[in-house]
Short mmCIF file of C-alpha atoms in Angstrom, two decimals:
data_model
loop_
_atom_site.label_atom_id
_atom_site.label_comp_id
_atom_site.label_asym_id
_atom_site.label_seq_id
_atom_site.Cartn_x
_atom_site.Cartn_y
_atom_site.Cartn_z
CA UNK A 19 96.72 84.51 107.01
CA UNK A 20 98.76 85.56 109.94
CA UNK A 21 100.92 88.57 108.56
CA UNK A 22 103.21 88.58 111.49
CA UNK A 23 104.00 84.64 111.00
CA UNK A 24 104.13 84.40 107.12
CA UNK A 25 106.70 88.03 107.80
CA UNK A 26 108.79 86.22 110.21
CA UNK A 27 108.70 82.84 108.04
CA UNK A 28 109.73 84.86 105.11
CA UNK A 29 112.54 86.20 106.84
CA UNK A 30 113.83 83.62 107.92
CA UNK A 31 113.48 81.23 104.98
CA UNK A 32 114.08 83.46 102.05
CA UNK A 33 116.52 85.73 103.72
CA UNK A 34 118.63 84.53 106.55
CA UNK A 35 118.34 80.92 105.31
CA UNK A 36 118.47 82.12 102.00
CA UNK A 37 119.74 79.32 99.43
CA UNK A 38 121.91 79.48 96.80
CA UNK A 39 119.94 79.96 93.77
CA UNK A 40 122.47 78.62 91.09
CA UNK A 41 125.47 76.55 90.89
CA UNK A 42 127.39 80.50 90.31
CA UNK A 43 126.38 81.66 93.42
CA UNK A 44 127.14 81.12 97.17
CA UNK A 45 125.74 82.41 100.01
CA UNK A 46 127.63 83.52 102.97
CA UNK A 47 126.48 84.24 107.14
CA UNK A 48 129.39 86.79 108.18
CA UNK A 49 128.44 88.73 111.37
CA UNK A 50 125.77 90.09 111.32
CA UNK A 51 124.73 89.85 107.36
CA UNK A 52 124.04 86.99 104.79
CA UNK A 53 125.26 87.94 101.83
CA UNK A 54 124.96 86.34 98.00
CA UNK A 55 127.65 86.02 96.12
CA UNK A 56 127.80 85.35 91.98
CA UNK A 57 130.81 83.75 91.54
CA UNK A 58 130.11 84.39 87.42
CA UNK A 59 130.06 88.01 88.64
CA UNK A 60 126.38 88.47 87.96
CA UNK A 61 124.70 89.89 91.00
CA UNK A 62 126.09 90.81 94.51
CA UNK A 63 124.51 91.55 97.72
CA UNK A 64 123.23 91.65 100.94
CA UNK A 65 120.04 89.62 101.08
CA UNK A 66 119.80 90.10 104.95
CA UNK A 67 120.86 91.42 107.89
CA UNK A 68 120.63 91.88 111.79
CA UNK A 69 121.86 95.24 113.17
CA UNK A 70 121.34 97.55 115.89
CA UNK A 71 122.36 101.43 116.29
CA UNK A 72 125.88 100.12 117.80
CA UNK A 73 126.57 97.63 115.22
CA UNK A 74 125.27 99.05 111.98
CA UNK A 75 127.56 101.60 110.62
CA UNK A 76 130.75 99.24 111.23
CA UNK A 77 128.75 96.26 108.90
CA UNK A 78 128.07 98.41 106.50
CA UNK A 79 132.01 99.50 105.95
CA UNK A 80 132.71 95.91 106.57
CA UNK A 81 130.09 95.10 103.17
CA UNK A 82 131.55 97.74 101.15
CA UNK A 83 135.20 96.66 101.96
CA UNK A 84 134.52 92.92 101.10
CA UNK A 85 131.86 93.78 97.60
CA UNK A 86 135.16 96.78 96.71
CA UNK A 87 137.53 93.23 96.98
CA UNK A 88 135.02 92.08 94.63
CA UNK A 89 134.69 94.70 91.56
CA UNK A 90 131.81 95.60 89.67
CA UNK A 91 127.97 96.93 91.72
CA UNK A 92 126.64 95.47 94.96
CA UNK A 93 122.57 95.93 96.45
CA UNK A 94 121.56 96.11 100.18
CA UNK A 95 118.48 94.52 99.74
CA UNK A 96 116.61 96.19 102.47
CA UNK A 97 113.61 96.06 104.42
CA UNK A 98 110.98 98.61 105.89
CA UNK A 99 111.12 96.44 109.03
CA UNK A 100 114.65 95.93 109.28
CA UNK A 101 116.52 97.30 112.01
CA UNK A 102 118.03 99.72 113.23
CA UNK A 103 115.34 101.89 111.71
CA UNK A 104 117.26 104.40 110.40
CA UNK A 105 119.13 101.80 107.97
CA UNK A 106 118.15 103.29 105.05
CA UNK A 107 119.17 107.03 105.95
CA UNK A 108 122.77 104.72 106.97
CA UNK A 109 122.96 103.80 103.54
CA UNK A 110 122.76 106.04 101.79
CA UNK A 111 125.49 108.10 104.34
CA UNK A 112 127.85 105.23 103.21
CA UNK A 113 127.81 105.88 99.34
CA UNK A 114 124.76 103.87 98.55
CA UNK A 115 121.87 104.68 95.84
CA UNK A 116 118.13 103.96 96.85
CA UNK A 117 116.18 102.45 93.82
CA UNK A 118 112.54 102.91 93.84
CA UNK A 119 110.84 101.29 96.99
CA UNK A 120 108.56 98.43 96.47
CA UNK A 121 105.85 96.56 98.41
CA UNK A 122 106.43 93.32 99.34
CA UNK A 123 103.60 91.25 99.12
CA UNK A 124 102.55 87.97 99.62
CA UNK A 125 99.39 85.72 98.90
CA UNK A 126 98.54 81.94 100.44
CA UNK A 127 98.18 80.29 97.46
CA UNK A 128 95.14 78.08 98.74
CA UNK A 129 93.19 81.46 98.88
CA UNK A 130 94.21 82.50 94.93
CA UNK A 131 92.54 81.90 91.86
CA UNK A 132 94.18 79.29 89.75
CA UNK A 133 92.26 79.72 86.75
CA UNK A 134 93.92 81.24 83.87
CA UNK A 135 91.09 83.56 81.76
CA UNK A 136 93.01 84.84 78.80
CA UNK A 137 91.36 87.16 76.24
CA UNK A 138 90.45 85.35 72.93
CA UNK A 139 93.09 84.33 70.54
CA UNK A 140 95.81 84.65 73.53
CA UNK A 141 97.65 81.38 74.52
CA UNK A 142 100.53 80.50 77.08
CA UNK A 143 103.63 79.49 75.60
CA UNK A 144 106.18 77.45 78.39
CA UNK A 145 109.70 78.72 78.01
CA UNK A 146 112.37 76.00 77.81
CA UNK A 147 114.88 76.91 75.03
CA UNK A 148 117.18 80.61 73.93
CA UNK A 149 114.37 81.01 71.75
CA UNK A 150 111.55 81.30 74.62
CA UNK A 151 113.74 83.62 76.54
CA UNK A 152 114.53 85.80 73.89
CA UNK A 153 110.64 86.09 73.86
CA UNK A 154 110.41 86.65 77.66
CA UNK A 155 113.63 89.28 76.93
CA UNK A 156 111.50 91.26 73.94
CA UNK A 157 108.34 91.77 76.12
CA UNK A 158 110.58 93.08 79.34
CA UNK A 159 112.11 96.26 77.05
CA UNK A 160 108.61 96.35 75.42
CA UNK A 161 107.12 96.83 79.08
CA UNK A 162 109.24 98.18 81.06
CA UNK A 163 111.44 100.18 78.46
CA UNK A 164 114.81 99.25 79.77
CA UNK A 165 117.69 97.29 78.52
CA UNK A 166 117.04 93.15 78.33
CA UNK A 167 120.65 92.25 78.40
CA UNK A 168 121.65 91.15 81.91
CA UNK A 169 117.97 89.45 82.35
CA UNK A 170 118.36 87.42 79.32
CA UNK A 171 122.56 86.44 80.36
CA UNK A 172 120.99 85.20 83.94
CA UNK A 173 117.88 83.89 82.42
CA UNK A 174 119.88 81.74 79.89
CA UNK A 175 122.44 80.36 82.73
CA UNK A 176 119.19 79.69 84.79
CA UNK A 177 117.88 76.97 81.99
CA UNK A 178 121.32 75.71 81.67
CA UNK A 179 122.57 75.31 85.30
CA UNK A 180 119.45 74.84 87.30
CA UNK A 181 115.97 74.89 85.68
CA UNK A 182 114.14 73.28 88.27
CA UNK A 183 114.17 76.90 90.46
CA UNK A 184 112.51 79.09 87.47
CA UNK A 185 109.71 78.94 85.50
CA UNK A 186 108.92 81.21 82.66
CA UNK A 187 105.73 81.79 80.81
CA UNK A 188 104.96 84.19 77.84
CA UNK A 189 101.53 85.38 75.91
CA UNK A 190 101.28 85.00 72.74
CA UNK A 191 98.71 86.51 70.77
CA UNK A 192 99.50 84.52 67.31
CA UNK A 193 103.21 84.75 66.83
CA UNK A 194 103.25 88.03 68.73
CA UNK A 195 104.53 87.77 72.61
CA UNK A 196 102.81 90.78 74.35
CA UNK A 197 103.16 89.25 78.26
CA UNK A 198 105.89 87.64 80.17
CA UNK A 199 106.39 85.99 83.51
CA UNK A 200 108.72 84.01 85.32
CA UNK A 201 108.64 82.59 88.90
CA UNK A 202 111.44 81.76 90.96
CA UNK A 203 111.39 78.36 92.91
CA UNK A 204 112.96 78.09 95.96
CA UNK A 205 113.45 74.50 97.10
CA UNK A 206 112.58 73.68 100.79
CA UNK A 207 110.72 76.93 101.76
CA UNK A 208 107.18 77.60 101.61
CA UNK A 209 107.84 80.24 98.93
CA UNK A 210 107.84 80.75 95.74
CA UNK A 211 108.32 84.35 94.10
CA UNK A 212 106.64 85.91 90.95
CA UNK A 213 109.08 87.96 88.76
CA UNK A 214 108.98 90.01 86.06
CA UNK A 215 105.60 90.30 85.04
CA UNK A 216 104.89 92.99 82.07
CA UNK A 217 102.54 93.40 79.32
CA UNK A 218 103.14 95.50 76.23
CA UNK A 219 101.23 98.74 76.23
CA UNK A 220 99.32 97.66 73.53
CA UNK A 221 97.95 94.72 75.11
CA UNK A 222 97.45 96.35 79.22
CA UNK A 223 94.11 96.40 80.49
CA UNK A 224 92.75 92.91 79.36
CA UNK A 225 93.10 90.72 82.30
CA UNK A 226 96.62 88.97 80.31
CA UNK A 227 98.36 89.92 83.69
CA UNK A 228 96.39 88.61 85.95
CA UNK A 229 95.77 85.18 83.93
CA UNK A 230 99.71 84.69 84.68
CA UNK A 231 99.26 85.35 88.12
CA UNK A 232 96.87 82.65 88.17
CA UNK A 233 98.64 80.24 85.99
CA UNK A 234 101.60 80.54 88.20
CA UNK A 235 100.11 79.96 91.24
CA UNK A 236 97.90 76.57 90.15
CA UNK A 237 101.82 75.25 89.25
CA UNK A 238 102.99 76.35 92.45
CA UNK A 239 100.23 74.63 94.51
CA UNK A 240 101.42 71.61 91.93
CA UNK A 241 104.49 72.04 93.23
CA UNK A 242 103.79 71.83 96.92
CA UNK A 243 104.44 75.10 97.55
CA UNK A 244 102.45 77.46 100.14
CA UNK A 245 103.03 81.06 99.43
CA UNK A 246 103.70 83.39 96.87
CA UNK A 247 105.78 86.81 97.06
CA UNK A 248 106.43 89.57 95.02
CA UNK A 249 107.89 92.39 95.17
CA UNK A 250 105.10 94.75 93.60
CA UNK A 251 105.49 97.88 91.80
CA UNK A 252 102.95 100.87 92.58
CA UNK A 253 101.05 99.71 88.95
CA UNK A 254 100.83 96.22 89.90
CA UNK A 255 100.06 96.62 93.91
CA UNK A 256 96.42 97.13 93.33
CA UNK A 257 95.71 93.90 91.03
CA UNK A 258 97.69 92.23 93.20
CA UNK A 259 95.59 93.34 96.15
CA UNK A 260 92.13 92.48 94.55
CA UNK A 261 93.28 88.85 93.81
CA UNK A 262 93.79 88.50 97.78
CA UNK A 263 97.72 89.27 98.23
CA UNK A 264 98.50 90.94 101.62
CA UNK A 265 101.42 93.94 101.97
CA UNK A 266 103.35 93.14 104.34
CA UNK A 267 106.31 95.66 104.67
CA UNK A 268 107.79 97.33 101.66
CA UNK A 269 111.94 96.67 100.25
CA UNK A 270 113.79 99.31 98.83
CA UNK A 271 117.24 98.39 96.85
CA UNK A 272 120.04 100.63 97.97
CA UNK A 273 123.32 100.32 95.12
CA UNK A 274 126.84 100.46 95.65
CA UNK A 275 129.09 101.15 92.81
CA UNK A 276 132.38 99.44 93.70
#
């Protein structure tokens, strides 16, 4: 895989050609930004932009002006290799909040396994229905010990409004769900992108994980699709790396309380 390519087709296809990924969101190309918009007021932000040291600091009052306009929390979704390269350190001089960085990573599917090896008495359960994503919703607080609430609201308007761009898996050992996954499908790119992957702590080390890496990626080659990305947590960079995903620059959320 040629890093530089698949970084620049990323860019471009998932970021300044970024599509609207619901019927409650628009995306706009103002200057020099593209910005998403939730018209149902569910997530804001700037998905991508193209600055320099002369341009940069008047954008970024320009972003905070229009998300203020707005109400409610807005992200700079930023980039290691954005520019200028002092972005960040811009940022957070407006008012922003950095989240914790994160690599970005991303995997030709032809060169992943697509065989899903779950541990005995474990099956995959498709999510369709409130029922599966309150499933998908219990496993995320389980894992990742943090409130479910805005995941399952977007989740649940995802089924309703457009379910052909997500796909959501859980394992269930029994009645017990102790892994959840979703990816997000983005029509007319090469991409797709693996989300929320967690296992309870009761269930970690058994390979669960890494089956739903697998199972995702056999229905994204299904699908047509050519790559996978995710944006990988320090625990989940390493499995990621032994199944053959390359880092290719790392993303850091900076937050904007309007």
């Amino acid at each position: 895989m040629d890093h530089d390519a698949v970084l620049a087709l990323f860019d471009r296809q998932l970021r300044r050609e970024a599509p609207a990924d619901s019927p409650a969101t628009r995306i706009e190309r103002v200057g020099g930004v593209v910005r998403h918009v939730a018209t149902d007021g569910a997530w804001h932000g700037v998905v991508w932009s193209g600055l320099d040291e002369s341009t940069a600091d008047a954008e970024i009052a320009a972003q905070v002006r229009y998300f203020a306009s707005l109400g409610g929390e807005f992200e700079w979704k930023s980039y290691s290799h954005d520019q200028p390269a002092d972005l960040g350190e811009r940022l957070v001089t407006a008012g922003f909040t950095p989240e914790p960085e994160e690599t970005l990573m991303i995997a030709r599917i032809g060169d992943l396994p697509t065989g899903a090896e779950l541990p005995e008495g474990v099956h995959l359960h498709r999510v369709t229905d409130p029922a599966g994503v309150d499933l998908v919703a219990d496993v995320h607080e389980q894992a990742f010990g943090t409130s479910s609430t805005r995941l399952r609201s977007r989740l649940l308007a995802q089924l309703e409004q457009s379910p052909d761009t997500v796909s959501m898996v859980v394992a269930m050992a029994g009645d017990l769900p102790v892994c959840a996954a979703r990816m997000e499908l983005y029509p007319g790119t090469e991409f797709a992108g693996l989300w929320g992957g967690g296992t309870v702590p009761a269930w970690r080390g058994r390979g669960i994980y890494r089956a739903l890496i697998a199972h995702r990626a056999a229905l994204a080659a299904g699908l047509g699709y050519h790559y996978l990305q995710v944006d990988a947590s320090s625990q989940s960079r390493p499995i990621l790396q032994r199944l053959g995903f390359a880092a290719l620059s790392t993303t850091t959320p900076y937050l904007y309380n309007c």
